[in-house]
XYZ file of C-alpha atoms in Angstrom:
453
model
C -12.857 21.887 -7.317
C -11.129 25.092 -7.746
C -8.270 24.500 -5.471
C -6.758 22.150 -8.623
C -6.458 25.150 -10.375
C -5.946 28.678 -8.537
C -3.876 26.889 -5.495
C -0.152 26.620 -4.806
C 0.510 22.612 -5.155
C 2.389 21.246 -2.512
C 5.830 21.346 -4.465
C 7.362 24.464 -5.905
C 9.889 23.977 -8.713
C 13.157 24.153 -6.310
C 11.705 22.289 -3.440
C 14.711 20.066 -3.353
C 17.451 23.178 -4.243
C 20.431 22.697 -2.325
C 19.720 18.753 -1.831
C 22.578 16.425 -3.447
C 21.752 13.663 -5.905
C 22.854 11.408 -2.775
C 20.444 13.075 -0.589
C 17.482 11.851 -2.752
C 18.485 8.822 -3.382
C 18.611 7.765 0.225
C 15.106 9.192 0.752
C 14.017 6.776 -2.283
C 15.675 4.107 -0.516
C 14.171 5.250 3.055
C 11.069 5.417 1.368
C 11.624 2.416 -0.515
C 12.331 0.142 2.721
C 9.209 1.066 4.499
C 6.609 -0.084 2.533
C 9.175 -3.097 1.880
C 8.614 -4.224 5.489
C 4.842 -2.956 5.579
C 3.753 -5.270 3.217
C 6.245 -7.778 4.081
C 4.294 -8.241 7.668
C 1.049 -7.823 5.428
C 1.465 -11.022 3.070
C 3.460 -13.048 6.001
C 0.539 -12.259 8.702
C -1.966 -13.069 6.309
C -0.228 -16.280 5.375
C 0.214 -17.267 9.045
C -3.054 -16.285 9.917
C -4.547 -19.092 6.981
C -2.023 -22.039 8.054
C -0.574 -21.383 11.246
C -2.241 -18.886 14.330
C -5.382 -21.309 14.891
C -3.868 -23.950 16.057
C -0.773 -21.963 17.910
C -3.140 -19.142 19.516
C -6.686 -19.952 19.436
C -6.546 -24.241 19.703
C -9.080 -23.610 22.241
C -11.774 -23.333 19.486
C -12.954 -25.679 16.719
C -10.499 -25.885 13.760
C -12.965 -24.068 11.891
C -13.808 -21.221 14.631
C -10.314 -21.377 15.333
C -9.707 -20.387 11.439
C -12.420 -18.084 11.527
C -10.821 -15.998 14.937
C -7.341 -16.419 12.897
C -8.374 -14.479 9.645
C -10.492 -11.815 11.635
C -7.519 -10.573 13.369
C -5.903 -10.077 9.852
C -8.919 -7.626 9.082
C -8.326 -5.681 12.618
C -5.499 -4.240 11.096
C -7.376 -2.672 8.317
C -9.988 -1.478 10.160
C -8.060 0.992 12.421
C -5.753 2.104 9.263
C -7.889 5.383 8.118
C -8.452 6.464 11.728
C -4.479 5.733 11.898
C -3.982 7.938 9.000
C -5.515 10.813 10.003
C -3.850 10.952 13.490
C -0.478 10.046 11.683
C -1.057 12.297 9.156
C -1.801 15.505 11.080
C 1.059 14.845 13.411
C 3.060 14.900 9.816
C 1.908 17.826 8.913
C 2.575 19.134 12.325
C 5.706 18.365 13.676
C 7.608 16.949 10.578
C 8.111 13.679 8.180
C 10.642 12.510 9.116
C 10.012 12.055 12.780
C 6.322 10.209 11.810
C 8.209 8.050 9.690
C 10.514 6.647 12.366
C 7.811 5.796 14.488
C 5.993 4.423 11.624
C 8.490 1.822 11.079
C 9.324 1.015 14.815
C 5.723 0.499 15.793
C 5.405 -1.686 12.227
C 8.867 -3.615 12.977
C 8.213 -3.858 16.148
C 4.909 -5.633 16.439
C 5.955 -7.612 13.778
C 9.142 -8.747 15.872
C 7.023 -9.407 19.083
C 4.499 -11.704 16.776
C 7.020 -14.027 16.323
C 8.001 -14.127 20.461
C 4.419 -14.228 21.406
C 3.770 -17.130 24.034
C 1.432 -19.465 22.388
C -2.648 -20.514 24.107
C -1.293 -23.033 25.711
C 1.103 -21.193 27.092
C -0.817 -18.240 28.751
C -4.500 -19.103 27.507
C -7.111 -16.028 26.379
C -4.253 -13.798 27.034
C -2.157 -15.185 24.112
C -5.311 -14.090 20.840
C -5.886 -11.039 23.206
C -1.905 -10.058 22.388
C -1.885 -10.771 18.845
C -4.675 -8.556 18.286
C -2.955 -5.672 20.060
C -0.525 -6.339 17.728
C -2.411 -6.331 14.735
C -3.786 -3.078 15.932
C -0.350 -1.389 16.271
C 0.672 -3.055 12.947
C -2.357 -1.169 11.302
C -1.619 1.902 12.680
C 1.973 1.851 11.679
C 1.263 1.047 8.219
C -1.787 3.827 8.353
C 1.043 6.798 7.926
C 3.335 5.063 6.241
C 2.749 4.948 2.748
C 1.797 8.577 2.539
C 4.956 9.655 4.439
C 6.958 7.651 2.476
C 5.884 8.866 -0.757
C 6.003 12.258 0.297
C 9.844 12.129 1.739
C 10.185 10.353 -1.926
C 8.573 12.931 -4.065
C 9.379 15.830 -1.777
C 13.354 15.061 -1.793
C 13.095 14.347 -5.650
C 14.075 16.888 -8.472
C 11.282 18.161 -10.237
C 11.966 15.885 -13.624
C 12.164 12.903 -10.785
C 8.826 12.896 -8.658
C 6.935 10.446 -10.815
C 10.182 8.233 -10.741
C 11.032 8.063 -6.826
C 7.784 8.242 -5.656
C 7.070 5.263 -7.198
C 9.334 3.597 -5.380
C 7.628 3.342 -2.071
C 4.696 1.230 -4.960
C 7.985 -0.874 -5.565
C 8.516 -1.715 -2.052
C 5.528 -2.957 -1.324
C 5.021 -5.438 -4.213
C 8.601 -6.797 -3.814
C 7.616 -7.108 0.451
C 4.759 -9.145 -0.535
C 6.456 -11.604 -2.408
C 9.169 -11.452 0.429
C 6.169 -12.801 2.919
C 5.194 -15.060 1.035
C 7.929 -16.620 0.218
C 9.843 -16.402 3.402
C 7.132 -18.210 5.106
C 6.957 -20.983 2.553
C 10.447 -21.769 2.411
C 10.693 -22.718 6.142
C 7.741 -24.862 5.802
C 9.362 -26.766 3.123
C 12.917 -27.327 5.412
C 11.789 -28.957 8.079
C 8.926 -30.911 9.019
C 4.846 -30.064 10.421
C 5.154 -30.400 14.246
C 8.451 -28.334 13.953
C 7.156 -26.022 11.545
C 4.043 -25.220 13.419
C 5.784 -25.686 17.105
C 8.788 -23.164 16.375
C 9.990 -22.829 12.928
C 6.561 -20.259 12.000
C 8.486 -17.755 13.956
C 11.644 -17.520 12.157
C 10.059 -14.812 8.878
C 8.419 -12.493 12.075
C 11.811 -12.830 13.765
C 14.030 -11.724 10.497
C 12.016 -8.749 9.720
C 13.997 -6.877 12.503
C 17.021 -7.197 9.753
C 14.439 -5.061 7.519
C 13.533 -3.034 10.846
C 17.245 -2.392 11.940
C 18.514 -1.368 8.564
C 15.135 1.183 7.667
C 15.863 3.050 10.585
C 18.872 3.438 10.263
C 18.033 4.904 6.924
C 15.739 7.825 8.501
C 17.207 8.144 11.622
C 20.263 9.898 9.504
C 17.778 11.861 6.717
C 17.183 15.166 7.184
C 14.056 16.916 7.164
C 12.288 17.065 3.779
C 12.925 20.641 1.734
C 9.289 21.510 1.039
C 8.821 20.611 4.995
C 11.890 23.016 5.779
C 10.468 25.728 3.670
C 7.012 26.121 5.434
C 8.323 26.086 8.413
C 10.765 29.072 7.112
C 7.939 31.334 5.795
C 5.545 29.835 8.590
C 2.833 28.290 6.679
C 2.644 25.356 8.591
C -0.868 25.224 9.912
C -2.092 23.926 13.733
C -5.957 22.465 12.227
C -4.381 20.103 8.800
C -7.582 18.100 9.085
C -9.880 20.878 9.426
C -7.730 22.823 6.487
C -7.789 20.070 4.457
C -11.651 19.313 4.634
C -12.248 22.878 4.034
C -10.033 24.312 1.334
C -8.855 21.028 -0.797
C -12.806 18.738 -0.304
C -12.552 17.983 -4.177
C -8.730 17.109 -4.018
C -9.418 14.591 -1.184
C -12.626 13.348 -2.791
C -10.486 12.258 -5.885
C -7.832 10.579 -4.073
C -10.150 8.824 -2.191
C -12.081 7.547 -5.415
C -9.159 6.819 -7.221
C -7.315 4.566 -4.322
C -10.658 2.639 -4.239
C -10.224 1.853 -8.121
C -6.424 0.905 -7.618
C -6.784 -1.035 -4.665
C -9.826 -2.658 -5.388
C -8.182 -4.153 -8.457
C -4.937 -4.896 -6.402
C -6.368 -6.878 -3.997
C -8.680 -8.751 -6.090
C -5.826 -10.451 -8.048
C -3.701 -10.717 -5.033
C -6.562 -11.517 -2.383
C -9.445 -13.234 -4.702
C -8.017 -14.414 -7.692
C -5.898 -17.379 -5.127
C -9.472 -18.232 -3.729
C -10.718 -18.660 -7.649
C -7.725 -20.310 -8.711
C -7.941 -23.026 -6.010
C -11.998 -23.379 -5.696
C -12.877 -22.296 -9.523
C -10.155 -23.827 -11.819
C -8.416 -26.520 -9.104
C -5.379 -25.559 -9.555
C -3.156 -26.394 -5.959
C -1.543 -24.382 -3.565
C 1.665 -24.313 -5.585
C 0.132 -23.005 -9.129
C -2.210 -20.264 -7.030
C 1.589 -19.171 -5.627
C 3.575 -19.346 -8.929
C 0.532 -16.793 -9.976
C 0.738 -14.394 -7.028
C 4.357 -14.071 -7.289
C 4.060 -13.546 -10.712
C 1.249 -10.882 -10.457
C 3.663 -9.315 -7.926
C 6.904 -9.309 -9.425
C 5.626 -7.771 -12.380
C 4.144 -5.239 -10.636
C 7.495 -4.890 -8.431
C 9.255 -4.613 -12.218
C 6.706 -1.809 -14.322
C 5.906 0.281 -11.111
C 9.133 2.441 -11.634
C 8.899 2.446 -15.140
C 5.490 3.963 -15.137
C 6.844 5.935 -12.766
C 9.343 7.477 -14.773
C 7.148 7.486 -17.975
C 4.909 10.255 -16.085
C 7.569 12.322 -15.768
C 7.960 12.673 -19.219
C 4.134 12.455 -20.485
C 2.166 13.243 -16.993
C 0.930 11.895 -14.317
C -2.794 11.748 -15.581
C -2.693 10.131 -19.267
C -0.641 6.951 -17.538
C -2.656 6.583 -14.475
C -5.710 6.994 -16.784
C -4.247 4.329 -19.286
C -4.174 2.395 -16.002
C -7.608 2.682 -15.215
C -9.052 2.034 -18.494
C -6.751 -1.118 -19.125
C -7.597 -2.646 -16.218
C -11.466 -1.940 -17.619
C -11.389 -3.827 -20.819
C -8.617 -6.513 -19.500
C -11.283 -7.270 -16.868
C -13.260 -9.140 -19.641
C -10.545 -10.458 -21.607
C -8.803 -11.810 -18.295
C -11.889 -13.739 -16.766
C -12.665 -14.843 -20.790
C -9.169 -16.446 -20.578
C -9.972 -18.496 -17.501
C -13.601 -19.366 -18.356
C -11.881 -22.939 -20.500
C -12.647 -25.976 -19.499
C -10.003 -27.251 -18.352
C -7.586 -23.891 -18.285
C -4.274 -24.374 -17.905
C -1.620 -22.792 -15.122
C 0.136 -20.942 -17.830
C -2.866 -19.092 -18.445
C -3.789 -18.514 -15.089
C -0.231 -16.788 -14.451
C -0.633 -14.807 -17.519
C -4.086 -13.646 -15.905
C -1.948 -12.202 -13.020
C 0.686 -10.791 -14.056
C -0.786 -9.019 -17.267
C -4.056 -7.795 -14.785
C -1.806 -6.742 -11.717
C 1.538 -6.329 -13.074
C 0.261 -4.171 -15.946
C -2.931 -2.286 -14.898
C -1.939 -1.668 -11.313
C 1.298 -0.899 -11.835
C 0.466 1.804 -14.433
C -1.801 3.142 -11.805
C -0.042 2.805 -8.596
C 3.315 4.234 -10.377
C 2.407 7.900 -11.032
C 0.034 7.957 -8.026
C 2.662 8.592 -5.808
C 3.638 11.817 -7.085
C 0.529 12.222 -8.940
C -1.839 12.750 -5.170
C 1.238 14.901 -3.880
C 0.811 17.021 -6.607
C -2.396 17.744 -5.510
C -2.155 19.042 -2.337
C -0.187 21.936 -0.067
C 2.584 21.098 2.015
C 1.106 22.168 4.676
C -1.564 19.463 4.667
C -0.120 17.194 2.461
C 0.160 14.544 4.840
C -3.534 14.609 6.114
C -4.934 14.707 2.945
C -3.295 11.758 1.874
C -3.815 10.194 5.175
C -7.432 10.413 5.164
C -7.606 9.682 1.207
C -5.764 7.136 0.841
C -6.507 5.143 4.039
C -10.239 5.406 3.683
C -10.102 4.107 -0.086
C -7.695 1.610 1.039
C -10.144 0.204 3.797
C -13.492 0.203 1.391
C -11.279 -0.734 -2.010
C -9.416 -4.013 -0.363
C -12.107 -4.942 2.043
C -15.354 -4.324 -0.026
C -14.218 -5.801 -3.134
C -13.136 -9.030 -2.613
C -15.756 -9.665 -0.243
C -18.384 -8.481 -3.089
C -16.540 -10.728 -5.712
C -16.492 -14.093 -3.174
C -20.004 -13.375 -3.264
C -19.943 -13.248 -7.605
C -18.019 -16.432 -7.602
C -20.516 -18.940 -6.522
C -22.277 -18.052 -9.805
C -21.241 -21.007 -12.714
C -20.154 -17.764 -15.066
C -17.192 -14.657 -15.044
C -19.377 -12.062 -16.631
C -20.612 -10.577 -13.113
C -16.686 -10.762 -11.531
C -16.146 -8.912 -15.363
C -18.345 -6.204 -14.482
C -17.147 -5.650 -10.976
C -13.370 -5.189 -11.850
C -14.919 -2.913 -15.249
C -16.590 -1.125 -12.895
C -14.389 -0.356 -9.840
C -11.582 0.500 -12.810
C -14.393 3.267 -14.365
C -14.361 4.086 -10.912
C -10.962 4.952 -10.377
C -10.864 6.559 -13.833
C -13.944 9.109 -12.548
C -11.387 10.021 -9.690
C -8.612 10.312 -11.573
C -10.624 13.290 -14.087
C -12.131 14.815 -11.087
C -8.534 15.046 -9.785
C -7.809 17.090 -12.658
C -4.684 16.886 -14.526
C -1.410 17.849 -12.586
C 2.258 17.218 -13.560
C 5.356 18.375 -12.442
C 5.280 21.106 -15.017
C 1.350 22.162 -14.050
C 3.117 22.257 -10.531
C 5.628 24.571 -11.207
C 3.548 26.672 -13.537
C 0.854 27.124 -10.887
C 3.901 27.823 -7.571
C 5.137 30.624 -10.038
C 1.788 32.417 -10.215
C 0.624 32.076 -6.814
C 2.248 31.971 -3.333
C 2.135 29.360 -0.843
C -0.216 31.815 1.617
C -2.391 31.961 -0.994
């Protein structure tokens, strides 16, 4: 774990000298608009996938096969994201942000765009599920390099007193492009009627996101190169072997982000993933209370994600992630004690989700982006967050609200309690082992030592 302390960080003080105000403020917005449409084919895919794609693409099956084949090809798309993230992220490392972030978003976009023109089974038969899972498979790896691109164009672009601020934003994007798929998805359904909904009208969300598609690459297309990017390739410390680098000089740096995405995205996902299954099975509430409470839990993330952000610049990165962590802990008791009435109430259940993901994730996921930047060199930067973050992603959103389906069947809350306790203790371990880094750690540390260090 030395490299947290006698290593150059991956941003020196004037890594965005000579950079205009305007300059960083379209990379937050390039940034911003990425994980906007990532997650924006995330919630409407996995909304389609429950309601729509077995009877359009796999009516050869039983409804409840048919379901089944539906949902599975959601989870495709997560299981090729951390071997997406290291490819993506070495490439990033290699030949440059910017250009990994345009494909990114094309390959994301476009998938997402050919979704909604894909001939249906009866149509063109097996060929019609095989297609949708290529797809999937291209949406995965798309979104496997594009959250820790976009966070590092963010925080790389950003002024030093800025980094906690605009690399939250890419955080921002994707709670605001969940509510956007959800949403967008419902509101057709409710225009027109079943047979046209599920013959035609399905397709018109996958269709608009090339709006989102057309305008985000625009926005990189015209961005230059990132300044910390720039610089190593000036003083050639760009490296050929990121992963092996990575694995060898930064193992306790990777180690933490890894922990510490399990912890925030195993309590993401089980408010946005489980907490609609226990809402509708558990308490009773309908499909329209369970959605008043997602959006809820979203939007409030979408709202305290930048201010987080921006409160780490002034306090560090560690003390509000931590605060995070450890809220999430004790709120995991006093959030399941809220719903564990008789006869609870949808008010309450909304609370639940906005004051569990809008508060405890967002204080997590708002510093992070910054925060795991921080943490390593620029000249691996993108592979260490690539295989960090992607593998913690996988094992945090698949693991835990597969374990806490599992808790649910159980009359009481106490063991889905001590799940979300634990995973937050989790992320909290991570976060310590990460050590504590702000901007001004940063800059203290790039003074000291050189980048060939």
């Amino acid at each position: 774990m030395t490299e947290r302390t006698n290593t150059a960080a991956s941003l020196p003080p004037n890594a965005s000298a000579g950079r205009s105000p305007a300059e960083s403020r379209r990379a937050g917005r390039a940034a911003f608009i990425g994980t906007l449409l990532e997650y924006y084919d995330f919630s409407l895919y996995a909304s389609a996938a429950s309601v729509v794609f077995a009877s359009v693409f796999f009516s050869g099956s039983s409804a409840f096969l048919g379901t089944l084949q539906a949902v599975a090809t959601f989870a495709v798309g997560f299981l090729v994201r951390p071997i997406g993230g290291v490819i993506l992220g070495s490439l990033g490392d290699r030949i440059g942000r910017k250009k990994i972030l345009v494909f990114t978003m094309l390959l994301m976009g476009g998938a997402t765009l050919l979704v909604g023109l894909l001939p249906s089974y009866a149509q063109i038969g097996w060929v019609a599920p095989l297609l949708l899972v290529l797809l999937r498979v291209l949406q995965g790896i798309g979104a496997s390099g594009e959250y820790g691109g976009a966070a590092l164009v963010a925080v790389e672009f950003a002024p030093s007193k800025k980094r906690g601020l605009l690399g939250s934003l890419p955080g921002m994007g994707a709670a605001l492009g969940g509510v956007l798929g959800s949403l967008s998805l419902l509101l057709v359904s409710a225009v027109m009627s079943q047979e046209s909904f599920l013959s035609w009208g399905w397709r018109i969300p996958f269709l608009f996101s090339v709006v989102i598609l057309a305008y985000g690459l625009w926005l990189r297309r015209t961005l230059p190169e990132t300044p910390a990017f720039e610089k190593a390739q000036k003083t050639e410390t760009l490296t050929k072997t990121p992963i092996r680098d990575v694995l060898r000089q930064q193992p306790g740096a990777l180690i933490a982000v890894l922990v510490m995405t399990i912890g925030q995205t195993g309590i993401g996902y089980f408010y946005i993933v489980f907490m609609g299954t226990f809402g509708t099975n558990q308490l009773g509430f309908g499909g329209t209370e369970v959605l008043v409470g997602l959006i809820a839990a979203q939007l409030t993330n979408a709202v305290l994600i930048p201010l987080f952000g921006s409160l780490s610049d002034r306090v560090g990165r560690q003390p509000v992630i931590i605060f995070g962590f450890l809220y999430s802990a004790v709120f995991a008791w006093a959030g399941m004690a809220m719903l564990s009435g008789m006869d609870t109430p949808p008010l309450m259940f909304w609370l639940v989700m906005a004051m569990g993901n809008g508060i405890g994730v967002a204080a997590i996921f708002g510093p992070m982006g910054a925060y795991v930047i921080e943490l390593f060199r620029t000249q691996h930067a993108y592979t260490g967050l690539g295989l960090g973050r992607e593998g913690g992603n996988a094992i945090g959103a698949a693991v835990v609200p597969v374990i806490a389906v599992a808790l649910a069947f159980d009359d009481t809350t106490v063991w889905l309690s001590l799940l979300i306790c634990v995973v937050s203790l989790l992320g909290f371990a991570g976060t310590v082992l990460a050590g504590r880094r702000t901007a001004s750690d940063t800059e203290a540390t790039e003074a000291k030592t050189p980048v060939s260090a």
